[in-house]
Amino acid sequence: MQNLEIAERRSAAISRGVGVTTQIYAEKAQNAEIWDVEGRRFIDFAAGIAVVNTGHRHPKVIAAVKDQLDHFTHTCHQVVPYENYVRLAERLNNLVPGDFKKKTIFVTTGAEAVENAVKIARAATNRSAVIAFTGGFHGRTFMGMALTGKVVPYKNGFGPMMPDVFHVPFPVELHGQTAEDSFSVLDKMFKADVDPSRVAAFIVEPVQGEGGFYEVPRAFMQKLREIADKHGILLIADEVQTGFARTGKLFAMEHHGVAADLTTMAKGLGGGFPIAAVTGRAEIMDAPGPGGLGGTYGGNPIGIAAGNAVLDVIEEENLNDRAILLGNRLKQKLQSLRDAVPQIADIRGPGFMNAVEFNLPGTKTPNADFTNKVRERALQQGLILLTCGIYGNVVRFLAPITIEDDVFSEALGILENTLRECAAEA
């Protein structure tokens, strides 16, 4: 079987709306390596978009799932509940930042988690408006689309968005948007567009994912918390991509010195199995009435078993510290290439949630062509990379935190060769 053959079948069978980054079709994967149907090996610096932080098929996660399969696969927690759902909720209640009593619900996807967080915030405050940030990504469902701060491809052609959603510019000093500028826009918004007494919640990614891996400045997050408290607005932290050791902390909000009222999570929680959650202040989480939250597959037993195992692996293998170690090595490698690769405009990211941004040399003009060339050339050499950013000029690095040292060194070598070659050709 050949990749090209499957690609042709895919084109004929699947909506073009489901885009793909590569045309390699996976046959098997282990930790940070993927083999395609033609037997070629690739080092995975995408991790299913920050899903397999604990690596493809981590033995402990697979063992937990196999054990659950031997017991039952689905009862619907709302019909016949099960203990490990309760146990995972108890663990998240203890682990999510915030020195207050918490409760949790489980759903299936990150977009569902965001949708439910907004529902909970509206029920708790009796308000309807939500304020998000430009460049943020919160899902492809209708509320998720409305909250997302990027039109193409997420909103384009889908008609009117959900009402009562507003956007504030995200502070990115590299692009001339300071924190003061952002708060000035928010102040004008409160005067011209929406009374703060009508706002249910702010929603923010502590580090933007699709938006370009820009981290919220600590002082900005703290002031946002102050504004929220002043006006009775809830703060939702979207930790779908930042969660589960990716930033060197279990949750990225731990870097900011303040706690969100509601935290959404998915991706890394399941280690490759679908599961998502909302954890928040107990009194807020209890605002919806019985039956107002849930879903047929929410907290599926397989995903729950995987989630409990993932938390064990993060603790036992000390993945928070390993994320910092790997991220530092990666950033040092990129820094060493600045002279050889003048397109490098910025290197950033906490823990192992890192990115490099490319501009035209000597300018502030985003260089999406160079960025895409780097991604394509790396793939040819066996390294899977992802791009992101509202200008398409950022490469983000999301390798499993469990990647073996020798495989990581090999990947850094490929990355260096790729960047040097692309810069020389440019």
Short mmCIF file of N, CA, C and O in Angstrom, two decimals, residues 96-140:
data_model
loop_
_atom_site.label_atom_id
_atom_site.label_comp_id
_atom_site.label_asym_id
_atom_site.label_seq_id
_atom_site.Cartn_x
_atom_site.Cartn_y
_atom_site.Cartn_z
N VAL A 96 -5.87 21.11 39.57
CA VAL A 96 -6.11 22.36 38.84
C VAL A 96 -5.83 23.54 39.79
O VAL A 96 -6.24 23.51 40.95
N PRO A 97 -5.13 24.56 39.32
CA PRO A 97 -4.78 25.69 40.19
C PRO A 97 -6.00 26.36 40.82
O PRO A 97 -7.06 26.48 40.18
N GLY A 98 -5.84 26.79 42.06
CA GLY A 98 -6.91 27.49 42.76
C GLY A 98 -7.13 26.91 44.15
O GLY A 98 -7.42 25.72 44.29
N ASP A 99 -6.99 27.77 45.14
CA ASP A 99 -7.14 27.34 46.53
C ASP A 99 -8.60 27.48 46.95
O ASP A 99 -8.96 28.33 47.78
N PHE A 100 -9.45 26.67 46.34
CA PHE A 100 -10.88 26.69 46.66
C PHE A 100 -11.46 25.32 46.27
O PHE A 100 -10.83 24.56 45.52
N LYS A 101 -12.64 25.03 46.77
CA LYS A 101 -13.29 23.76 46.47
C LYS A 101 -13.70 23.74 45.01
O LYS A 101 -14.24 24.71 44.49
N LYS A 102 -13.43 22.62 44.34
CA LYS A 102 -13.70 22.50 42.91
C LYS A 102 -14.57 21.27 42.61
O LYS A 102 -14.62 20.33 43.41
N LYS A 103 -15.18 21.32 41.46
CA LYS A 103 -15.88 20.17 40.90
C LYS A 103 -15.54 20.08 39.41
O LYS A 103 -15.05 21.05 38.81
N THR A 104 -15.82 18.92 38.82
CA THR A 104 -15.41 18.63 37.44
C THR A 104 -16.54 17.96 36.68
O THR A 104 -17.35 17.22 37.26
N ILE A 105 -16.59 18.20 35.38
CA ILE A 105 -17.40 17.39 34.46
C ILE A 105 -16.49 16.89 33.35
O ILE A 105 -15.49 17.52 33.03
N PHE A 106 -16.85 15.75 32.76
CA PHE A 106 -16.10 15.20 31.64
C PHE A 106 -16.95 15.21 30.38
O PHE A 106 -18.15 14.89 30.41
N VAL A 107 -16.31 15.61 29.27
CA VAL A 107 -16.92 15.54 27.95
C VAL A 107 -15.92 14.85 27.03
O VAL A 107 -15.05 14.11 27.50
N THR A 108 -16.00 15.07 25.73
CA THR A 108 -15.18 14.28 24.82
C THR A 108 -14.11 15.08 24.10
O THR A 108 -13.02 14.57 23.85
N THR A 109 -14.38 16.34 23.77
CA THR A 109 -13.43 17.13 22.98
C THR A 109 -13.17 18.47 23.65
O THR A 109 -13.96 18.95 24.48
N GLY A 110 -12.08 19.13 23.22
CA GLY A 110 -11.77 20.45 23.73
C GLY A 110 -12.86 21.46 23.41
O GLY A 110 -13.19 22.32 24.24
N ALA A 111 -13.42 21.39 22.22
CA ALA A 111 -14.50 22.30 21.85
C ALA A 111 -15.70 22.11 22.77
O ALA A 111 -16.34 23.09 23.19
N GLU A 112 -16.02 20.87 23.09
CA GLU A 112 -17.11 20.61 24.03
C GLU A 112 -16.82 21.20 25.41
O GLU A 112 -17.71 21.72 26.08
N ALA A 113 -15.57 21.08 25.84
CA ALA A 113 -15.20 21.65 27.13
C ALA A 113 -15.42 23.15 27.14
O ALA A 113 -15.96 23.71 28.11
N VAL A 114 -15.02 23.82 26.05
CA VAL A 114 -15.21 25.27 25.96
C VAL A 114 -16.69 25.62 25.95
O VAL A 114 -17.15 26.53 26.66
N GLU A 115 -17.47 24.91 25.13
CA GLU A 115 -18.91 25.16 25.08
C GLU A 115 -19.54 25.03 26.47
O GLU A 115 -20.36 25.86 26.88
N ASN A 116 -19.16 23.99 27.19
CA ASN A 116 -19.74 23.77 28.51
C ASN A 116 -19.26 24.80 29.52
O ASN A 116 -20.03 25.20 30.41
N ALA A 117 -18.01 25.25 29.40
CA ALA A 117 -17.53 26.30 30.29
C ALA A 117 -18.35 27.58 30.11
O ALA A 117 -18.69 28.26 31.09
N VAL A 118 -18.68 27.91 28.87
CA VAL A 118 -19.49 29.10 28.61
C VAL A 118 -20.90 28.89 29.17
O VAL A 118 -21.48 29.80 29.80
N LYS A 119 -21.48 27.71 28.96
CA LYS A 119 -22.80 27.42 29.53
C LYS A 119 -22.79 27.59 31.05
O LYS A 119 -23.70 28.20 31.64
N ILE A 120 -21.76 27.04 31.69
CA ILE A 120 -21.67 27.12 33.15
C ILE A 120 -21.52 28.56 33.60
O ILE A 120 -22.17 29.01 34.56
N ALA A 121 -20.67 29.33 32.90
CA ALA A 121 -20.46 30.73 33.26
C ALA A 121 -21.75 31.52 33.12
O ALA A 121 -22.08 32.37 33.98
N ARG A 122 -22.49 31.28 32.07
CA ARG A 122 -23.76 31.99 31.88
C ARG A 122 -24.78 31.61 32.95
O ARG A 122 -25.49 32.47 33.48
N ALA A 123 -24.83 30.34 33.27
CA ALA A 123 -25.77 29.90 34.31
C ALA A 123 -25.41 30.48 35.67
O ALA A 123 -26.30 30.84 36.46
N ALA A 124 -24.12 30.58 35.95
CA ALA A 124 -23.67 31.05 37.27
C ALA A 124 -23.83 32.55 37.43
O ALA A 124 -24.03 33.04 38.55
N THR A 125 -23.72 33.31 36.34
CA THR A 125 -23.74 34.77 36.43
C THR A 125 -25.05 35.39 35.97
O THR A 125 -25.29 36.58 36.22
N ASN A 126 -25.89 34.62 35.28
CA ASN A 126 -27.09 35.17 34.64
C ASN A 126 -26.73 36.29 33.67
O ASN A 126 -27.48 37.25 33.50
N ARG A 127 -25.56 36.15 33.04
CA ARG A 127 -25.12 37.08 32.02
C ARG A 127 -24.84 36.30 30.74
O ARG A 127 -24.65 35.09 30.78
N SER A 128 -24.76 37.01 29.61
CA SER A 128 -24.62 36.29 28.34
C SER A 128 -23.34 36.56 27.59
O SER A 128 -22.88 35.73 26.81
N ALA A 129 -22.71 37.72 27.75
CA ALA A 129 -21.58 38.11 26.90
C ALA A 129 -20.30 37.40 27.33
O ALA A 129 -20.10 37.09 28.51
N VAL A 130 -19.44 37.14 26.35
CA VAL A 130 -18.13 36.53 26.60
C VAL A 130 -17.08 37.33 25.82
O VAL A 130 -17.31 37.68 24.66
N ILE A 131 -15.96 37.61 26.46
CA ILE A 131 -14.87 38.33 25.82
C ILE A 131 -13.68 37.40 25.63
O ILE A 131 -13.21 36.78 26.59
N ALA A 132 -13.23 37.29 24.38
CA ALA A 132 -12.09 36.45 24.02
C ALA A 132 -11.00 37.35 23.44
O ALA A 132 -11.09 38.58 23.49
N PHE A 133 -9.96 36.74 22.87
CA PHE A 133 -8.82 37.50 22.38
C PHE A 133 -8.49 37.14 20.94
O PHE A 133 -8.67 35.99 20.51
N THR A 134 -8.01 38.13 20.20
CA THR A 134 -7.61 37.89 18.81
C THR A 134 -6.50 36.84 18.78
O THR A 134 -5.63 36.80 19.65
N GLY A 135 -6.55 35.99 17.78
CA GLY A 135 -5.54 34.93 17.63
C GLY A 135 -5.83 33.70 18.45
O GLY A 135 -5.21 32.66 18.24
N GLY A 136 -6.77 33.78 19.38
CA GLY A 136 -7.10 32.62 20.20
C GLY A 136 -7.82 31.55 19.40
O GLY A 136 -8.50 31.86 18.41
N PHE A 137 -7.68 30.32 19.81
CA PHE A 137 -8.41 29.21 19.17
C PHE A 137 -9.14 28.44 20.26
O PHE A 137 -8.54 28.01 21.24
N HIS A 138 -10.46 28.27 20.06
CA HIS A 138 -11.28 27.62 21.08
C HIS A 138 -12.19 26.54 20.51
O HIS A 138 -13.09 26.07 21.21
N GLY A 139 -11.97 26.13 19.25
CA GLY A 139 -12.75 25.03 18.71
C GLY A 139 -13.48 25.39 17.44
O GLY A 139 -13.55 26.56 17.03
N ARG A 140 -14.10 24.37 16.84
CA ARG A 140 -14.78 24.54 15.55
C ARG A 140 -16.30 24.43 15.66
O ARG A 140 -16.98 24.51 14.64
#
